[in-house]
Amino acid sequence: MNELNLVEFLRWTWRQLTSMRTALVLLLLLALAAVPGSLVPQANVDALKTSQWQDNHPKLTPVYEKLGLFDVYSSPWFAAIYLLLVVSLVGCIVPRTKVYFRAMRARPPKAPRHLTRLGDHATYETQASVDEVLARAEQVLRRRRFRRDRHDEGTDQGFVAAEKGHLREAGNLVFHLSILVVMAGVAAGNLFGYQGGVIVTVGNGFSNNLTQYDDFVPGSLYRTEWMEPFAFDIDEFDIEWLTSGAGAGQARNFVSHLTYTEEPGGEEKEYDLRVNHPLTIGSTDIFLIGHGYAPVITVTDSEGEVAYSGPTIFLPTDMNFRSFGVVKAPDAATPLALEGELYPTYAFADGPYSQFGQLVNPLVSMEVYTGDLGLDDGISQSVYVLNKAKAEKVTADDGGMFRLDMRPGDTVELPDGLGSVTFEGIERWNKIQISQTPGKFVALAGVVLALLGLIGSLYVRPRRVWVRARRLEGRTLVEVGGLDRSAGGDVGEEIEALTAELKAAAAPAAPKADEADAAPKEQS
């Protein structure tokens, strides 16, 4: 066996990469590669859950970090699979697009030599000439929306080839091109768009600039000067709780009442922001994607100074809004931190839990830490995560466990004169997602094209029909045959209907009554 030179090896590699088999393998591999993104908490989606998972799995964490499993969709190996899939699809689609385009424009194929060997066929004889039969066949096939091609094989014979359902090839063409359109739209959105998130407490507002976001993921070619200068305030947040039936305890009909301006000093407008009903300002979409509670907590240090005061975002951990949060007061005379949970409707059975998501019987339960909170290590730290590596848990005066269990309005003095904590009340917050996706309409157009192409590919039934006529001993023998190229199974009916129309056109007219009487009678 001869060794391949460089050019031949590259050509062989390209053929392997752009084969349909390779594309299917890469598609399956991409699906498998996305599985860890669903099983392992993603840092850019839920920093709190990611941190908790890492605390619970100290041995696996370094391995997962090296593999990039905490940020799967930005990892080099995932990007490599995606890029190879794109190249493979383009290499598959472009040549096949040319094939489909040629097939869509191709003339109907010539008639087989023996039409009577086809599964669906019919024959009859007529006194009409070959030209008359073929001309009539063209008329009938035109009316039945066949694409036709007549072939004269001399003065005494010829045939008409016809094809119907050739738009099925157009459906294949549109479907394959739509994949490229969708990929172009997704690429445009990822390159020139951005997605950000921010949690805003009800009664406060947001201005669209980079410093206001809690998380901001721009496209690789996005420029911050493209951000639109809008601002909005969340005036009220309405929520309806189900108190009976199968869905008792669940929330529905979330509505954030916004007041917004599209530019500084612009006209104030109002909008009711609902789930799946975004506010669109220019090319930016604003979505309501979550809500929760923010306990208002005041921490006073050992010197009587207020070290921290304000609403603190607690993140829900179950459907009944049992929520987890962290309060940090690093500026206290002795740095303090609180970590614990909020129960909107406190109940106890084999442990504390929230019985209902509504604020019926709220209680906050937190542990207290003091010492080095890790905020001066030069490493960014999530506001929802407490670094307890160098901190000490505060204990009761007798050395036992100390926990703050407070209801709104309660104040608890901390041991060892560290200060006090007051639970002032509870506010609500909304999770807002803000995004620019410039390619979304291109991707949508691609999806619509794919649907239309798929419908054409599945429901258009291509059929081929041939009508051959030849003169034999003073009469014309007509052969009609058909071939079904799909599973429609109705080409037999097509042949019967076509043959019936051709026979009807060729049948001599019935004689009139007086002509029949005048005809000579046979002698006995």
XYZ file of C-alpha atoms in Angstrom:
524
model
C 0.000 0.000 0.000
C 1.431 3.388 -1.059
C 1.901 6.033 1.611
C -0.115 9.213 1.239
C 1.699 12.445 0.587
C 0.776 15.592 2.481
C -1.805 16.812 -0.016
C -3.476 13.398 -0.247
C -3.481 13.066 3.539
C -5.100 16.491 3.953
C -7.679 15.626 1.287
C -8.454 12.334 3.049
C -8.732 14.117 6.409
C -11.111 16.669 4.941
C -13.310 13.949 3.430
C -13.464 12.166 6.769
C -14.264 15.363 8.669
C -17.005 16.431 6.266
C -18.701 13.061 6.020
C -22.212 12.740 7.383
C -21.045 9.955 9.678
C -18.488 12.272 11.321
C -21.069 15.049 11.659
C -23.449 12.704 13.464
C -20.656 11.479 15.759
C -19.663 15.064 16.606
C -23.294 15.986 17.240
C -23.629 13.072 19.661
C -20.313 14.006 21.267
C -21.480 17.600 21.727
C -24.651 16.355 23.425
C -22.580 14.175 25.753
C -20.194 17.063 26.454
C -23.141 19.218 27.533
C -24.216 16.677 30.170
C -21.677 17.847 32.809
C -23.088 21.359 32.403
C -26.412 20.023 33.692
C -25.007 17.798 36.432
C -22.219 20.004 37.819
C -23.092 23.500 39.143
C -21.830 26.199 36.802
C -19.974 29.128 38.373
C -21.367 31.711 35.963
C -24.941 30.522 36.554
C -25.116 29.852 40.305
C -22.038 30.856 42.268
C -23.625 29.863 45.587
C -24.481 26.326 44.529
C -21.034 25.947 42.953
C -19.318 27.027 46.168
C -21.444 24.700 48.269
C -20.668 21.796 45.937
C -16.949 22.535 46.164
C -17.140 22.626 49.974
C -18.900 19.250 49.982
C -16.447 17.636 47.522
C -12.941 18.871 48.421
C -11.196 15.958 46.665
C -13.071 16.234 43.374
C -12.951 20.018 43.185
C -9.308 20.335 41.957
C -9.922 17.681 39.288
C -13.111 19.342 38.089
C -11.397 22.733 38.002
C -8.607 21.387 35.767
C -11.196 19.832 33.449
C -13.211 23.047 33.343
C -16.371 21.333 34.546
C -17.476 24.363 36.569
C -17.654 26.375 33.331
C -18.314 23.704 30.719
C -19.586 25.879 27.876
C -16.521 28.139 27.964
C -13.987 25.329 28.252
C -11.478 24.765 25.407
C -12.533 21.142 24.845
C -16.207 22.067 24.464
C -15.295 24.883 22.076
C -13.134 22.458 20.063
C -16.012 19.986 19.651
C -18.373 22.793 18.667
C -15.906 24.214 16.123
C -15.292 20.796 14.561
C -19.035 20.251 14.328
C -19.484 23.591 12.569
C -16.748 22.784 10.056
C -18.151 19.301 9.500
C -21.681 20.596 8.952
C -20.536 23.259 6.507
C -18.464 20.676 4.637
C -21.491 18.347 4.513
C -24.110 20.923 3.643
C -22.437 22.957 0.909
C -21.774 20.029 -1.493
C -25.173 18.501 -0.793
C -26.819 21.861 -1.397
C -25.403 21.821 -4.907
C -26.731 18.291 -5.410
C -30.214 19.230 -4.187
C -30.225 22.358 -6.348
C -29.335 20.365 -9.478
C -31.952 17.733 -8.626
C -34.589 20.415 -8.163
C -33.905 21.849 -11.652
C -33.315 18.548 -13.438
C -35.610 17.425 -16.290
C -37.786 14.355 -15.686
C -35.879 11.163 -16.546
C -36.534 9.279 -19.746
C -39.079 6.484 -19.855
C -37.943 2.921 -19.109
C -37.824 0.592 -22.097
C -40.618 -1.628 -20.722
C -43.264 0.382 -18.883
C -45.346 -2.741 -18.333
C -42.706 -4.075 -15.941
C -43.417 -1.273 -13.469
C -45.579 -2.087 -10.483
C -48.251 0.421 -11.540
C -49.040 0.522 -15.263
C -51.867 0.461 -17.770
C -52.218 -0.057 -21.558
C -54.917 0.591 -24.152
C -55.277 1.055 -27.896
C -56.774 3.970 -29.798
C -57.312 5.193 -33.346
C -55.733 8.592 -32.493
C -52.288 9.386 -33.860
C -49.132 9.365 -31.742
C -48.943 13.176 -31.868
C -52.534 13.494 -30.709
C -51.993 11.084 -27.797
C -48.809 12.776 -26.632
C -50.295 16.262 -26.988
C -53.332 15.170 -24.974
C -51.032 13.586 -22.364
C -49.139 16.872 -21.978
C -52.412 18.767 -21.443
C -53.662 16.313 -18.827
C -50.329 16.227 -16.989
C -50.111 20.041 -17.040
C -53.553 20.236 -15.455
C -52.458 17.719 -12.825
C -49.392 19.914 -12.066
C -46.690 17.628 -13.404
C -43.431 18.885 -14.813
C -43.279 17.489 -18.351
C -40.691 16.618 -20.987
C -41.734 15.244 -24.395
C -39.473 12.990 -26.437
C -40.252 12.121 -30.077
C -38.660 8.853 -31.164
C -39.480 9.125 -34.873
C -42.819 9.581 -36.637
C -44.464 6.518 -35.207
C -43.552 6.609 -31.519
C -42.614 8.857 -28.608
C -43.222 9.419 -24.929
C -43.922 12.114 -22.348
C -41.926 11.986 -19.099
C -43.492 13.782 -16.159
C -42.549 14.361 -12.570
C -44.519 15.677 -9.633
C -43.338 16.536 -6.134
C -39.956 17.885 -7.203
C -40.380 20.565 -4.556
C -39.363 17.885 -2.095
C -35.811 18.535 -3.245
C -36.441 22.225 -2.613
C -37.513 21.278 0.915
C -34.242 19.410 1.403
C -32.346 22.396 0.027
C -34.143 24.864 2.320
C -33.689 22.606 5.351
C -29.950 22.251 4.850
C -29.462 25.964 4.167
C -31.511 26.807 7.265
C -28.918 25.064 9.434
C -26.300 27.514 8.201
C -28.697 30.413 8.782
C -29.317 29.314 12.389
C -25.587 28.899 12.982
C -24.949 32.380 11.548
C -27.611 33.880 13.832
C -26.253 32.150 16.925
C -22.713 33.205 16.032
C -23.804 36.833 15.566
C -25.518 36.818 18.958
C -22.515 35.281 20.714
C -20.012 37.616 19.049
C -21.831 40.952 19.051
C -24.295 40.581 21.926
C -24.182 40.266 25.689
C -26.154 38.878 28.591
C -26.156 40.278 32.083
C -28.045 39.836 35.304
C -28.843 42.014 38.258
C -30.882 41.632 41.429
C -32.867 44.761 42.278
C -34.844 45.199 45.484
C -38.371 46.500 45.057
C -38.337 50.280 45.435
C -34.871 50.658 43.937
C -33.679 51.090 40.377
C -31.072 50.223 37.774
C -29.090 52.231 35.212
C -27.682 50.403 32.221
C -23.963 50.694 32.713
C -21.344 48.056 33.386
C -20.872 48.839 37.087
C -24.539 48.123 37.864
C -24.496 44.466 36.811
C -24.046 41.537 39.168
C -22.847 39.395 36.267
C -22.033 40.438 32.722
C -21.060 38.093 29.879
C -20.234 40.007 26.668
C -19.577 38.559 23.230
C -15.976 38.486 22.123
C -16.551 41.408 19.711
C -19.000 43.386 21.852
C -18.180 46.959 22.833
C -19.596 48.540 25.975
C -20.311 51.797 24.121
C -23.093 49.923 22.336
C -25.037 49.713 25.619
C -28.249 51.714 25.469
C -28.570 54.415 28.191
C -31.897 53.379 29.695
C -32.815 53.226 33.376
C -35.737 51.802 35.320
C -37.192 51.652 38.825
C -39.160 48.741 40.282
C -42.052 50.549 41.944
C -44.067 47.528 43.055
C -44.024 43.759 42.775
C -47.277 41.798 42.817
C -47.503 38.071 43.296
C -50.449 35.722 43.690
C -50.163 32.689 45.968
C -52.296 29.586 45.561
C -53.833 28.633 48.888
C -55.886 25.610 47.812
C -55.962 22.825 45.260
C -53.138 20.693 43.894
C -50.873 23.729 43.490
C -51.375 25.061 47.018
C -48.313 26.893 48.246
C -47.062 27.821 44.781
C -46.762 31.308 43.396
C -48.062 32.576 40.073
C -48.772 35.794 38.184
C -45.585 37.653 39.017
C -45.747 41.287 37.895
C -43.100 43.962 38.362
C -44.431 47.476 37.833
C -41.626 49.472 36.218
C -41.073 53.128 35.506
C -38.365 53.578 32.878
C -36.684 56.105 30.628
C -34.940 55.244 27.378
C -32.277 57.911 27.853
C -31.201 60.341 30.597
C -33.818 63.044 30.967
C -36.196 61.218 28.630
C -39.922 60.756 29.032
C -40.910 58.428 31.865
C -42.936 55.426 30.807
C -44.582 52.571 32.685
C -44.478 48.860 31.950
C -45.746 45.741 33.694
C -42.883 43.265 33.453
C -44.023 39.638 33.487
C -42.385 36.270 32.952
C -41.926 35.659 29.194
C -43.135 39.198 28.434
C -39.911 41.216 28.251
C -39.576 44.957 27.988
C -37.755 45.854 24.759
C -35.838 49.113 24.588
C -34.100 49.515 21.243
C -32.213 46.272 20.705
C -32.110 45.379 24.414
C -34.528 42.965 26.084
C -35.294 43.074 29.818
C -36.668 39.877 31.378
C -38.085 39.031 34.793
C -36.593 35.635 35.639
C -36.800 35.313 39.428
C -37.767 36.806 42.754
C -37.157 36.288 46.440
C -36.732 37.904 49.837
C -34.161 40.267 51.269
C -34.153 40.445 55.104
C -33.244 43.887 56.403
C -30.540 43.302 59.014
C -28.577 45.775 61.124
C -25.272 44.766 62.725
C -23.947 46.929 65.562
C -20.357 46.340 66.692
C -18.847 46.270 70.171
C -18.396 50.054 70.143
C -22.044 50.719 69.398
C -21.379 51.724 65.790
C -23.578 50.447 62.983
C -21.256 48.267 60.902
C -23.884 47.041 58.455
C -27.512 47.870 57.738
C -29.776 47.202 54.809
C -31.578 44.524 52.825
C -29.513 41.395 52.153
C -30.325 39.145 49.220
C -31.203 35.598 50.291
C -31.370 33.043 47.467
C -34.240 30.500 47.419
C -33.220 26.857 47.823
C -36.640 25.192 47.398
C -40.137 25.787 46.044
C -41.320 27.168 49.391
C -38.650 29.886 49.299
C -36.499 28.562 52.070
C -33.592 30.895 51.356
C -29.887 31.044 52.095
C -27.841 34.193 52.626
C -24.711 35.766 54.064
C -24.271 39.073 55.901
C -20.740 40.490 56.057
C -19.661 43.364 58.317
C -15.878 43.605 57.783
C -15.750 47.205 59.064
C -16.972 46.291 62.540
C -14.525 46.799 65.421
C -14.204 42.990 65.315
C -15.130 41.775 61.810
C -18.410 39.903 61.895
C -20.329 37.710 59.453
C -23.677 35.940 59.599
C -24.653 32.875 57.588
C -28.015 31.173 57.665
C -31.490 30.730 56.265
C -34.793 32.538 56.020
C -38.066 30.625 56.445
C -41.029 32.671 55.080
C -43.514 30.385 56.890
C -41.497 28.707 59.620
C -42.391 25.152 60.628
C -40.533 22.320 62.342
C -40.752 18.566 61.755
C -37.525 16.577 61.943
C -35.847 19.924 61.324
C -36.803 23.457 60.335
C -38.455 24.097 56.980
C -40.672 26.589 55.203
C -44.239 25.406 54.917
C -45.331 28.104 52.497
C -43.614 30.635 50.241
C -45.644 33.582 51.459
C -44.561 35.678 54.438
C -46.953 34.178 56.988
C -44.613 33.329 59.858
C -41.124 34.539 58.838
C -38.035 33.587 60.809
C -34.334 33.982 60.096
C -31.829 31.561 61.622
C -28.108 32.321 61.328
C -24.746 31.419 62.780
C -22.192 34.113 63.614
C -18.519 34.192 62.599
C -15.754 36.564 63.572
C -12.146 37.129 62.577
C -10.542 37.082 59.138
C -13.318 36.823 56.516
C -10.867 36.482 53.615
C -11.859 39.803 52.062
C -8.287 41.142 52.113
C -6.711 38.188 50.293
C -6.904 39.918 46.914
C -9.234 37.217 45.565
C -12.750 38.124 44.440
C -15.438 36.629 46.651
C -19.119 36.155 45.983
C -21.499 38.057 48.228
C -23.414 34.795 48.656
C -20.381 32.854 49.910
C -18.587 33.153 53.241
C -14.919 32.202 53.422
C -14.686 30.423 56.787
C -11.140 29.125 56.405
C -9.694 31.663 58.873
C -12.878 32.742 60.646
C -14.102 31.427 63.990
C -17.659 30.493 64.850
C -19.081 32.468 67.755
C -20.246 30.254 70.617
C -22.469 30.906 73.599
C -21.012 32.079 76.928
C -21.023 28.480 78.176
C -19.173 27.262 75.071
C -22.262 25.726 73.491
C -23.733 26.405 70.063
C -24.909 29.934 69.416
C -27.514 30.647 66.747
C -29.622 33.682 65.985
C -33.306 32.753 65.629
C -35.123 36.019 65.020
C -38.435 37.289 63.812
C -38.984 40.761 62.334
C -38.375 43.380 65.037
C -36.125 41.188 67.221
C -32.709 42.300 68.490
C -30.180 39.814 69.875
C -27.015 40.688 71.793
C -23.924 38.768 70.677
C -21.696 36.890 73.193
C -18.440 38.376 74.462
C -19.689 41.912 73.896
C -19.249 41.632 70.118
C -22.330 43.772 69.483
C -25.889 43.066 68.458
C -27.998 42.047 65.476
C -31.446 43.437 64.650
C -33.891 41.890 62.221
C -35.666 45.007 60.929
C -38.014 43.463 58.377
C -38.167 41.892 54.905
C -38.095 43.387 51.424
C -38.585 41.703 48.055
C -36.144 41.476 45.187
C -36.404 40.730 41.475
C -33.851 38.950 39.350
C -33.605 40.818 36.044
C -31.867 39.511 32.945
C -30.775 42.077 30.367
C -29.495 41.007 26.980
C -28.714 42.077 23.462
C -28.943 39.307 20.881
C -28.443 40.858 17.448
C -28.706 37.547 15.605
C -31.931 36.326 17.198
C -34.157 37.187 14.227
C -31.673 35.576 11.850
C -31.739 32.430 13.997
C -35.544 32.597 14.150
C -35.719 32.908 10.358
C -33.447 29.867 10.131
C -35.731 27.864 12.428
C -38.796 28.854 10.365
C -36.983 27.879 7.163
C -35.995 24.567 8.731
C -39.624 23.895 9.653
C -40.849 24.743 6.147
C -38.145 22.629 4.568
C -38.916 19.733 6.879
C -42.622 19.933 6.070
C -41.782 19.918 2.364
C -39.441 16.958 2.791
C -41.981 14.923 4.766
C -45.286 15.746 3.081
C -44.455 16.388 -0.567
C -44.692 13.038 -2.379
C -42.538 12.821 -5.515
C -43.923 10.667 -8.322
C -42.851 9.957 -11.880
C -45.216 9.116 -14.734
C -44.523 8.163 -18.338
C -46.894 7.964 -21.295
C -45.513 6.136 -24.354
C -47.380 5.902 -27.652
C -46.421 3.939 -30.795
C -48.195 3.094 -34.015
C -48.816 -0.619 -34.592
C -50.838 -2.005 -37.569
C -53.102 1.001 -37.992
C -53.755 1.546 -34.287
C -51.836 3.381 -31.521
C -50.695 1.409 -28.492
C -50.565 3.620 -25.396
C -48.596 2.550 -22.313
C -48.856 4.456 -19.034
C -46.535 3.681 -16.125
C -45.644 5.305 -12.854
C -43.133 5.137 -10.061
C -43.708 6.277 -6.490
C -40.552 7.757 -4.945
C -42.002 8.005 -1.450
C -44.201 6.030 0.903
C -47.361 7.823 -0.257
C -48.667 4.753 -2.074
C -51.067 6.678 -4.349
C -49.289 6.413 -7.704
C -51.688 3.614 -8.732
C -54.619 6.003 -8.369
C -52.663 8.572 -10.359
C -52.173 6.086 -13.213
C -55.861 5.097 -13.214
C -57.036 8.715 -13.309
C -54.535 9.661 -16.012
C -55.476 6.646 -18.171
C -59.191 7.378 -17.798
C -58.746 10.966 -18.987
C -56.626 9.906 -21.948
C -59.182 7.265 -22.967
C -62.055 9.737 -22.646
C -60.284 12.178 -24.949
C -59.557 9.444 -27.507
C -63.073 7.839 -27.511
C -65.159 8.641 -30.632
C -68.255 10.768 -30.093
C -71.568 8.851 -29.741
C -73.696 8.988 -32.977
C -76.873 11.075 -33.030
C -80.272 9.380 -32.940
C -81.337 10.270 -36.540
C -77.956 9.146 -37.862
C -78.371 5.831 -36.101
C -81.839 5.313 -37.708
C -80.529 6.172 -41.142
C -77.722 3.666 -40.986
C -78.248 0.595 -43.313
C -79.420 -2.516 -41.566
C -77.768 -5.874 -41.989
C -79.562 -8.221 -44.506
C -80.879 -11.457 -43.065
